[in-house]
Each structure stands twice: as C-alpha cells, then as structure tokens.
Short mmCIF file of C-alpha atoms in Angstrom, two decimals:
data_model
loop_
_atom_site.label_atom_id
_atom_site.label_comp_id
_atom_site.label_asym_id
_atom_site.label_seq_id
_atom_site.Cartn_x
_atom_site.Cartn_y
_atom_site.Cartn_z
CA GLU U 428 73.95 93.33 98.71
CA ALA U 429 73.29 94.11 95.05
CA GLY U 430 74.31 97.48 93.74
CA VAL U 431 72.47 99.65 91.24
CA THR U 432 71.67 97.55 88.20
CA GLN U 433 70.93 98.87 84.74
CA SER U 434 69.64 97.14 81.65
CA PRO U 435 70.39 96.65 78.89
CA THR U 436 74.15 97.11 78.92
CA HIS U 437 74.16 98.14 75.29
CA LEU U 438 71.34 99.35 73.07
CA ILE U 439 71.49 100.07 69.36
CA LYS U 440 68.70 102.04 67.73
CA THR U 441 68.14 104.02 64.56
CA ARG U 442 67.11 107.64 64.23
CA GLY U 443 63.47 108.26 65.05
CA GLN U 444 63.03 105.14 67.15
CA GLN U 445 62.29 105.02 70.87
CA ALA U 446 64.61 103.69 73.56
CA THR U 447 63.73 102.43 77.04
CA LEU U 448 66.42 102.12 79.67
CA ARG U 449 65.84 100.49 83.05
CA CYS U 450 67.34 100.95 86.48
CA SER U 451 66.96 99.05 89.74
CA PRO U 452 68.20 100.96 92.79
CA ILE U 453 69.94 99.53 95.79
CA SER U 454 67.45 97.87 98.12
CA GLY U 455 66.01 100.48 100.49
CA HIS U 456 66.93 103.46 98.32
CA THR U 457 64.01 105.66 97.34
CA SER U 458 65.67 108.21 95.05
CA VAL U 459 66.81 107.50 91.51
CA TYR U 460 68.84 109.83 89.31
CA TRP U 461 69.60 109.71 85.60
CA TYR U 462 72.66 111.23 83.98
CA GLN U 463 73.81 111.39 80.37
CA GLN U 464 77.52 111.04 79.66
CA ALA U 465 78.17 112.01 76.07
CA LEU U 466 81.67 111.99 74.66
CA GLY U 467 83.50 115.16 75.60
CA LEU U 468 80.57 116.64 77.52
CA GLY U 469 80.98 115.11 80.95
CA LEU U 470 77.96 114.03 82.97
CA GLN U 471 74.78 115.99 82.46
CA PHE U 472 71.87 115.69 84.89
CA LEU U 473 68.69 114.39 83.29
CA LEU U 474 66.07 113.43 85.89
CA TRP U 475 65.58 112.87 89.60
CA TYR U 476 62.78 110.71 91.00
CA ASP U 477 61.95 110.29 94.64
CA GLU U 478 59.07 108.33 96.14
CA GLY U 479 57.51 108.01 92.70
CA GLU U 480 57.56 111.74 91.99
CA GLU U 481 59.74 113.72 89.59
CA ARG U 482 61.72 116.16 91.76
CA ASN U 483 63.74 117.89 89.09
CA ARG U 484 64.81 117.57 85.50
CA GLY U 485 67.83 118.91 83.67
CA ASN U 486 67.98 120.97 80.53
CA PHE U 487 66.83 118.29 78.12
CA PRO U 488 63.95 118.31 75.62
CA PRO U 489 60.60 116.73 76.55
CA ARG U 490 61.31 113.65 74.45
CA PHE U 491 63.43 112.58 77.41
CA SER U 492 61.03 111.28 80.02
CA GLY U 493 60.85 108.69 82.71
CA ARG U 494 59.02 107.32 85.67
CA GLN U 495 59.56 105.60 88.96
CA PHE U 496 57.59 102.56 89.93
CA PRO U 497 56.21 101.65 93.38
CA ASN U 498 59.20 99.35 93.95
CA TYR U 499 61.44 102.42 93.28
CA SER U 500 62.87 101.04 90.04
CA SER U 501 62.88 103.50 87.18
CA GLU U 502 62.64 103.77 83.42
CA LEU U 503 64.13 106.39 81.15
CA ASN U 504 62.42 106.79 77.79
CA VAL U 505 63.90 108.65 74.88
CA ASN U 506 61.54 109.27 71.97
CA ALA U 507 62.35 110.30 68.40
CA LEU U 508 66.00 109.37 68.82
CA GLU U 509 68.62 111.63 67.31
CA LEU U 510 72.23 110.85 66.52
CA GLU U 511 73.42 113.11 69.35
CA ASP U 512 71.52 111.01 71.87
CA SER U 513 74.31 108.45 71.56
CA ALA U 514 75.85 108.35 75.02
CA LEU U 515 76.33 106.40 78.20
CA TYR U 516 73.29 106.75 80.44
CA LEU U 517 74.07 106.35 84.10
CA CYS U 518 71.57 105.70 86.85
CA ALA U 519 72.25 106.34 90.52
CA SER U 520 70.29 105.84 93.72
CA SER U 521 70.39 107.16 97.24
CA ALA U 522 68.64 106.50 100.54
CA ARG U 523 66.06 108.77 102.14
CA ASP U 524 68.31 109.55 105.10
CA ALA U 525 71.46 110.06 103.02
CA LEU U 526 70.40 111.75 99.81
CA GLU U 527 73.89 113.09 99.23
CA LYS U 528 75.39 109.61 98.93
CA LEU U 529 74.76 108.58 95.35
CA PHE U 530 75.66 105.08 94.20
CA PHE U 531 75.96 104.56 90.47
CA GLY U 532 75.30 101.68 88.12
CA SER U 533 77.52 100.73 85.21
CA GLY U 534 75.31 102.41 82.67
CA THR U 535 73.58 101.69 79.39
CA GLN U 536 75.52 102.55 76.25
CA LEU U 537 73.01 103.85 73.73
CA SER U 538 74.11 104.04 70.12
CA VAL U 539 71.88 105.78 67.61
CA LEU U 540 72.67 104.98 63.99
CA ALA M 929 73.90 127.92 88.94
CA GLN M 930 76.79 125.98 90.31
CA THR M 931 79.74 125.15 88.06
CA VAL M 932 82.67 122.81 88.56
CA THR M 933 85.93 123.23 86.66
CA GLN M 934 88.69 120.69 86.25
CA SER M 935 91.52 122.37 84.41
CA GLN M 936 93.61 119.25 83.74
CA PRO M 937 92.09 117.07 80.98
CA GLU M 938 94.87 114.50 81.30
CA MET M 939 97.60 113.65 83.78
CA SER M 940 100.10 110.87 84.25
CA VAL M 941 102.10 109.67 87.23
CA GLN M 942 104.68 107.02 87.88
CA GLU M 943 103.65 104.08 90.02
CA ALA M 944 104.27 104.74 93.76
CA GLU M 945 104.49 108.50 93.20
CA THR M 946 102.05 111.19 94.36
CA VAL M 947 99.73 113.15 92.09
CA THR M 948 97.32 116.02 92.71
CA LEU M 949 94.20 116.66 90.65
CA SER M 950 92.73 120.15 90.68
CA CYS M 951 89.14 121.27 90.97
CA THR M 952 87.51 124.65 91.44
CA TYR M 953 83.83 125.42 91.80
CA ASP M 954 81.54 128.38 91.87
CA THR M 955 78.63 128.73 94.27
CA SER M 956 76.93 131.26 96.49
CA GLU M 957 75.87 128.54 98.93
CA ASN M 958 77.45 128.18 102.35
CA ASN M 959 76.51 124.58 103.03
CA TYR M 960 77.23 121.96 100.42
CA TYR M 961 79.09 118.77 99.66
CA LEU M 962 82.06 118.11 97.41
CA PHE M 963 83.01 114.76 95.94
CA TRP M 964 85.61 113.00 93.90
CA TYR M 965 84.38 110.10 91.79
CA LYS M 966 86.49 107.61 89.87
CA GLN M 967 85.34 106.05 86.60
CA PRO M 968 87.52 103.11 85.50
CA PRO M 969 87.08 101.41 82.10
CA SER M 970 84.20 99.41 83.61
CA ARG M 971 82.29 102.76 83.41
CA GLN M 972 80.87 102.53 86.92
CA MET M 973 81.23 105.73 88.92
CA ILE M 974 82.88 104.97 92.26
CA LEU M 975 82.90 107.44 95.13
CA VAL M 976 86.48 108.11 96.19
CA ILE M 977 86.04 110.76 98.84
CA ARG M 978 83.49 113.21 100.19
CA GLN M 979 83.85 116.57 101.96
CA GLU M 980 81.18 118.52 103.82
CA ALA M 981 81.70 122.25 103.47
CA TYR M 982 81.03 123.04 107.12
CA LYS M 983 83.89 120.76 108.19
CA GLN M 984 87.26 122.48 108.20
CA GLN M 985 89.21 119.25 108.46
CA ASN M 986 90.22 117.80 105.12
CA ALA M 987 88.77 114.38 104.34
CA THR M 988 91.06 111.38 104.01
CA GLU M 989 90.42 107.85 102.75
CA ASN M 990 93.52 105.67 102.85
CA ARG M 991 95.80 106.88 100.02
CA PHE M 992 93.33 109.59 98.95
CA SER M 993 93.12 112.98 100.59
CA VAL M 994 91.74 116.36 99.69
CA ASN M 995 92.86 119.95 100.13
CA PHE M 996 89.64 121.89 100.67
CA GLN M 997 90.01 125.66 100.51
CA LYS M 998 86.52 127.05 101.04
CA ALA M 999 87.36 130.71 100.56
CA ALA M 1000 89.21 129.97 97.35
CA LYS M 1001 86.50 127.48 96.27
CA SER M 1002 89.14 124.90 95.57
CA PHE M 1003 88.95 121.15 96.16
CA SER M 1004 92.00 119.19 95.01
CA LEU M 1005 92.54 115.44 95.29
CA LYS M 1006 95.90 113.98 96.26
CA ILE M 1007 96.63 110.35 95.49
CA SER M 1008 99.63 108.97 97.34
CA ASP M 1009 101.58 105.84 96.43
CA SER M 1010 99.81 105.66 93.06
CA GLN M 1011 98.86 102.19 91.86
CA LEU M 1012 98.13 100.87 88.38
CA GLY M 1013 94.51 100.35 89.46
CA ASP M 1014 94.16 104.08 90.02
CA THR M 1015 94.17 104.58 86.23
CA ALA M 1016 90.74 106.06 85.49
CA MET M 1017 88.76 109.21 84.80
CA TYR M 1018 88.36 111.30 87.94
CA PHE M 1019 85.40 113.61 88.31
CA CYS M 1020 84.99 116.39 90.82
CA ALA M 1021 81.38 117.03 91.80
CA PHE M 1022 79.34 119.52 93.82
CA MET M 1023 76.02 119.15 95.58
CA LYS M 1024 74.11 121.66 97.64
CA HIS M 1025 71.38 120.67 100.03
CA LEU M 1026 69.16 118.33 98.06
CA ALA M 1027 65.57 119.47 97.82
CA PRO M 1028 62.92 119.30 95.08
CA GLY M 1029 63.94 121.62 92.29
CA ASN M 1030 67.63 121.43 93.10
CA THR M 1031 70.09 119.70 90.84
CA PRO M 1032 71.78 116.71 92.43
CA LEU M 1033 75.45 116.23 91.64
CA VAL M 1034 77.01 118.80 89.31
CA PHE M 1035 80.11 117.33 87.69
CA GLY M 1036 83.26 118.73 86.21
CA LYS M 1037 84.41 117.44 82.83
CA GLY M 1038 86.92 115.06 84.37
CA THR M 1039 90.65 114.39 84.44
CA ARG M 1040 92.01 111.27 82.79
CA LEU M 1041 94.74 109.86 85.03
CA SER M 1042 97.23 107.29 83.77
CA VAL M 1043 99.49 105.50 86.21
CA ILE M 1044 102.66 104.30 84.50
CA ALA M 1045 104.62 101.28 85.65
#
C-alpha cells in the first residue's frame, strides 16, 4: 500500500512568486495535515483538512492557503513568497476512525531565493 | 495552549548501549495522546511509539519503551541496544482529542541522536 506522497520533492522559487505543493494521502484516509519545518523552529502546524473542509489552521498569515479535493488529496498554496518561507513542508494523513494516527510523507523542500 | 519541551538538543550513544531522551509537556487536559517520532535523513517522520494518557502501563515497541509520568507531565523515550540506524532526529509530540478547532500534533523542537560505532 502506498504511503503519503508529496510533490514536488524540491521547489525553488524567488521572492514574490507563488508556490503550490501537493499531497496524496494514504488510500482511505480522509484527513490531511500540513506542517512547516523551518530550520531551528521544529514543526509548526499549518492546516488541517477533513472531508473537504478546513478544520483548523495554525498561526500563519493568510497567504498560506490550501484545499482538499473530493479524492482527499490536498494542495498547499503559498503566495507572495518571502525568504523565511524556505522550509520543509510535511504533509500527513489519518483515517476517520483513527484520527490520532498520523502518517507523514517525505516532504517538499521549498527554497525561496 | 499545549507546549512540548525537549531539553536535550543533541545526544550521542555507543552502539548496543541504552539511551534515554527526555520530554515534558504542559496541558490542562486529562485525556490525550503522546508520541515519539523519528526523522532520519530521508526526512520522513516515522512513528516510533504512542501512549494514551488514560493507560497507566508504559508503551513498549521492541527496543523502544517510554516512561510516562502523568502527574509530572513527563514522557521519556528509552532506546535499548542502540543501532546505527537509530541515528536521527527524535520528536516528542502531544495531541488532545482531535476535533474541529483543535490543533493536531504539537511537537517539541527535537533531539538529534547520534549512534556511534
């Protein structure tokens, strides 16, 4: 069974551009979570989607947004990129009957130049 | 808000020896989950062990075990018979009952563990 898959693996952008990161959850999982892992800051919660709805978002500016599609895959969009957005973005998924069991992907490394 | 503190930024251990990683947390909740995740150089977060707060018995997974002290809000990870493949960042994480508006996993800043041959 395939795990959580994220694309692209690496993404290089310049300041002011937009970035789109994609995540496919494990088959049967309905919840998707996004985390930002910046150097020295640990993992910070960004967004949680469940059944197509945003359930919660972390303390990030509105230029961080996302959505979940009917097939439960998800996109994270970051507009007006800033240098400090450079980080590893991790996606995780969990099943409806086991929300506390999060399975993570290998992340997208976003570099903003 | 819940917080998770890992006071050891880096640790090292000789192969085959035992090492303990510390974690403390702050919460007013009574029911919650605690986790240890491992992040090797491949960057993927791998669940090592999970503890449910209402269970008094400490969780064990092969060479990995925890010492859960609910009153002290402490959740340490013991790795026995350390192997070179255990070299990784280890994150302690907290989750209360997951409902809309709640934050999923809250992570500590991690402990970098090096296993030395």
